[in-house]
PDB file of C-alpha atoms in Angstrom:
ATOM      1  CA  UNK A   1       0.000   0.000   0.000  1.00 94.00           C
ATOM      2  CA  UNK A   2       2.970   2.281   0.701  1.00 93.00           C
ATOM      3  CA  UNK A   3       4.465   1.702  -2.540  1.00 92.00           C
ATOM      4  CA  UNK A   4       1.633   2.379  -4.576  1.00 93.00           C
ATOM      5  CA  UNK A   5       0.679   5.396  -2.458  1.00 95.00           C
ATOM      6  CA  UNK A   6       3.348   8.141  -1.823  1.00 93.00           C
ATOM      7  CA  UNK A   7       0.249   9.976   0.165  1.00 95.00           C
ATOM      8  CA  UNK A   8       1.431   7.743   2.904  1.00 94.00           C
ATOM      9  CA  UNK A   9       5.245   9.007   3.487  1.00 92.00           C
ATOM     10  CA  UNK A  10       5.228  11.831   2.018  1.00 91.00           C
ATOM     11  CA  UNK A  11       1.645  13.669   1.716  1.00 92.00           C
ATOM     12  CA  UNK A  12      -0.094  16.031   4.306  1.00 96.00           C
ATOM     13  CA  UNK A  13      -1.816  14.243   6.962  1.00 96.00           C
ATOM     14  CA  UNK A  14      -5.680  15.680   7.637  1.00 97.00           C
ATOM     15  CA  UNK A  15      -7.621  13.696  10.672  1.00 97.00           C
ATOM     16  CA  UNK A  16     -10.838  13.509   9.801  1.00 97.00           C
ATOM     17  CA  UNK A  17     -12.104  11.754  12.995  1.00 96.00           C
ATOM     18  CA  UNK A  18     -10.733  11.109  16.512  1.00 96.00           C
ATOM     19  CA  UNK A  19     -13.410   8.024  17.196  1.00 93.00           C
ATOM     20  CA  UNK A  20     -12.740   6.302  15.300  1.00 93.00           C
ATOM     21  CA  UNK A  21      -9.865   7.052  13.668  1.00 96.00           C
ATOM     22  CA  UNK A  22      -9.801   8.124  10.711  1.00 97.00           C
ATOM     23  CA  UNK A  23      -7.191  10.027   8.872  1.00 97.00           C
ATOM     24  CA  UNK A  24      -6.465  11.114   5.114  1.00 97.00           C
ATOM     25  CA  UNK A  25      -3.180  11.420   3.308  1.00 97.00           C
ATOM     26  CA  UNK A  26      -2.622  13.752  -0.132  1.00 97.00           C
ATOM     27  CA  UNK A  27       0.508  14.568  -2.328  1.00 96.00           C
ATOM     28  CA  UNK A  28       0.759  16.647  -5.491  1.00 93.00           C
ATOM     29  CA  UNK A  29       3.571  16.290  -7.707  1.00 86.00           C
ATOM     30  CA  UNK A  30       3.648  18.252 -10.963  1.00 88.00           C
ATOM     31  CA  UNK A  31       2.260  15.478 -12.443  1.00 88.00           C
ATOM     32  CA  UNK A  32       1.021  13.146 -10.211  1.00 90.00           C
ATOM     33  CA  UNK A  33      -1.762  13.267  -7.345  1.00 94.00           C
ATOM     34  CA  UNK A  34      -2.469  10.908  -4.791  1.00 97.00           C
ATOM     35  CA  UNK A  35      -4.934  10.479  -1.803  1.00 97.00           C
ATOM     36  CA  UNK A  36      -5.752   7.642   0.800  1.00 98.00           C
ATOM     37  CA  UNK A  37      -7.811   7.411   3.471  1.00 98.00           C
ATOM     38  CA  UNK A  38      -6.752   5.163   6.436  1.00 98.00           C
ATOM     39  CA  UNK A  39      -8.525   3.782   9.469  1.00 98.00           C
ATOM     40  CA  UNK A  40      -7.532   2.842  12.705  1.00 97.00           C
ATOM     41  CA  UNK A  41      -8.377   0.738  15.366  1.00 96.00           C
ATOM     42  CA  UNK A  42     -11.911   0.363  14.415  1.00 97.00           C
ATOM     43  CA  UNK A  43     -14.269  -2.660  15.568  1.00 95.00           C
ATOM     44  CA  UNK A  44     -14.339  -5.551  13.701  1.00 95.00           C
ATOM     45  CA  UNK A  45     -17.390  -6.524  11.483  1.00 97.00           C
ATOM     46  CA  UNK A  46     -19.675  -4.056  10.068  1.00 97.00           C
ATOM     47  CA  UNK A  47     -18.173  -0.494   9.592  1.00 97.00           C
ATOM     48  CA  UNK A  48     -20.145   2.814   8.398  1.00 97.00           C
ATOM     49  CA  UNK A  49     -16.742   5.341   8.183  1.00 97.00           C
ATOM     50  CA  UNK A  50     -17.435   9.158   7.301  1.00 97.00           C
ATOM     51  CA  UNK A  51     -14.645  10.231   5.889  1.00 95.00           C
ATOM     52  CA  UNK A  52     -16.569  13.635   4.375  1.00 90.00           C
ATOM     53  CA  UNK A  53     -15.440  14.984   0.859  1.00 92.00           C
ATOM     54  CA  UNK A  54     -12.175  12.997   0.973  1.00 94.00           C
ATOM     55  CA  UNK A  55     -13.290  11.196  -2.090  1.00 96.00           C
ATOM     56  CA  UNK A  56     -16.715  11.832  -4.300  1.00 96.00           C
ATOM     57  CA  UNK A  57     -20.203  10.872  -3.776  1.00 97.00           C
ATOM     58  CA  UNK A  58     -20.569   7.972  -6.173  1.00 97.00           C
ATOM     59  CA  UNK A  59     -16.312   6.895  -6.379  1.00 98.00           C
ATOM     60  CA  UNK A  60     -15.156   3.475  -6.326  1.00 98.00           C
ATOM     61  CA  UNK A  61     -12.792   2.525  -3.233  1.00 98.00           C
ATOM     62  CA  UNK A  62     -10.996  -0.769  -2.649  1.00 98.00           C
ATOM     63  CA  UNK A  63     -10.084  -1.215   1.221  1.00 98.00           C
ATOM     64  CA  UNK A  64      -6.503  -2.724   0.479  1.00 98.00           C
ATOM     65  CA  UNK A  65      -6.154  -4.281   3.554  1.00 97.00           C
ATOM     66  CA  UNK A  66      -9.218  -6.429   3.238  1.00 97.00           C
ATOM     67  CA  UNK A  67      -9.632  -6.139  -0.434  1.00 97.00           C
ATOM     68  CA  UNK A  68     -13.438  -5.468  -0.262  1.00 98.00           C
ATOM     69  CA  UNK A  69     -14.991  -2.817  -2.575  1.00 98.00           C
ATOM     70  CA  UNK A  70     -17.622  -0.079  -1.764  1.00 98.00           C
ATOM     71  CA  UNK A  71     -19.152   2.998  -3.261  1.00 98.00           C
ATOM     72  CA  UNK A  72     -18.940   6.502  -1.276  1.00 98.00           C
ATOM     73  CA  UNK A  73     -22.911   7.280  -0.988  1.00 97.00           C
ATOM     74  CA  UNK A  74     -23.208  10.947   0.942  1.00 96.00           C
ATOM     75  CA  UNK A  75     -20.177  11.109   2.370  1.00 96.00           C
ATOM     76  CA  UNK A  76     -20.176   7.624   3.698  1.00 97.00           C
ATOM     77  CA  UNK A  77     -18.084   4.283   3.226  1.00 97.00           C
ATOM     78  CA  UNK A  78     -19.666   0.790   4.068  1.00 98.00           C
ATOM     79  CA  UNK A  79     -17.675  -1.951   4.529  1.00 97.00           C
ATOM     80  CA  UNK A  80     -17.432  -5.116   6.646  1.00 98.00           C
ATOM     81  CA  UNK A  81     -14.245  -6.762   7.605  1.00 97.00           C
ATOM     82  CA  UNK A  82     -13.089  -8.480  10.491  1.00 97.00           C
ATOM     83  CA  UNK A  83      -9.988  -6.601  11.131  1.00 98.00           C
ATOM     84  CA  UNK A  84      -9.154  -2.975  12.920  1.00 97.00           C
ATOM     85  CA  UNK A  85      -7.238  -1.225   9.641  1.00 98.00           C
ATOM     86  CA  UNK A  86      -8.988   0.467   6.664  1.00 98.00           C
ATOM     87  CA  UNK A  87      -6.642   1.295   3.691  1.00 98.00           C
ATOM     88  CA  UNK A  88      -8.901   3.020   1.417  1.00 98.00           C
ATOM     89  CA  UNK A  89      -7.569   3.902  -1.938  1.00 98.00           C
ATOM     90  CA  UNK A  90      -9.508   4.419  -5.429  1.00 97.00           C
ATOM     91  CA  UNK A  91     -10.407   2.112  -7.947  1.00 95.00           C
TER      92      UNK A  91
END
């Protein structure tokens, strides 16, 4: 996920929530843009994240850690995955 994602060593870091945690990542090169959004230490099973106007309504995310797919739908990513990390990068 780090390789693919230069958001994640080198971008600006904006938390979007304390609880749970939820954090996004951006970098703009002169010709390249990147963005993530990463969760932390969230419960296991069903998640509804907010994570704002990070990405679109209606964009495509892949949670890389659990490779599970979801649409954004008003702000909102559902997704539900038996582990505590979110890696949340577009499609």
């Amino acid at each position: 996920f780090r390789r693919n994602h230069p958001s994640v060593g080198a971008g600006n870091h904006q938390m979007i929530s304390k609880e749970p945690y939820l954090f996004s990542r951006t970098y703009s090169g002169p010709d390249f843009s990147d963005l993530v959004v990463v969760g932390l230490d969230l419960q296991a099973g069903p998640k509804e994240l907010k994570i704002g106007n990070s990405f679109e309504n209606g964009t495509k995310l892949r949670d890389a850690y659990s490779g599970l797919e979801s649409t954004v739908s008003e702000g909102i990513i559902k997704l539900d995955t038996p582990y505590s990390i979110v890696l949340l990068e577009k499609i």
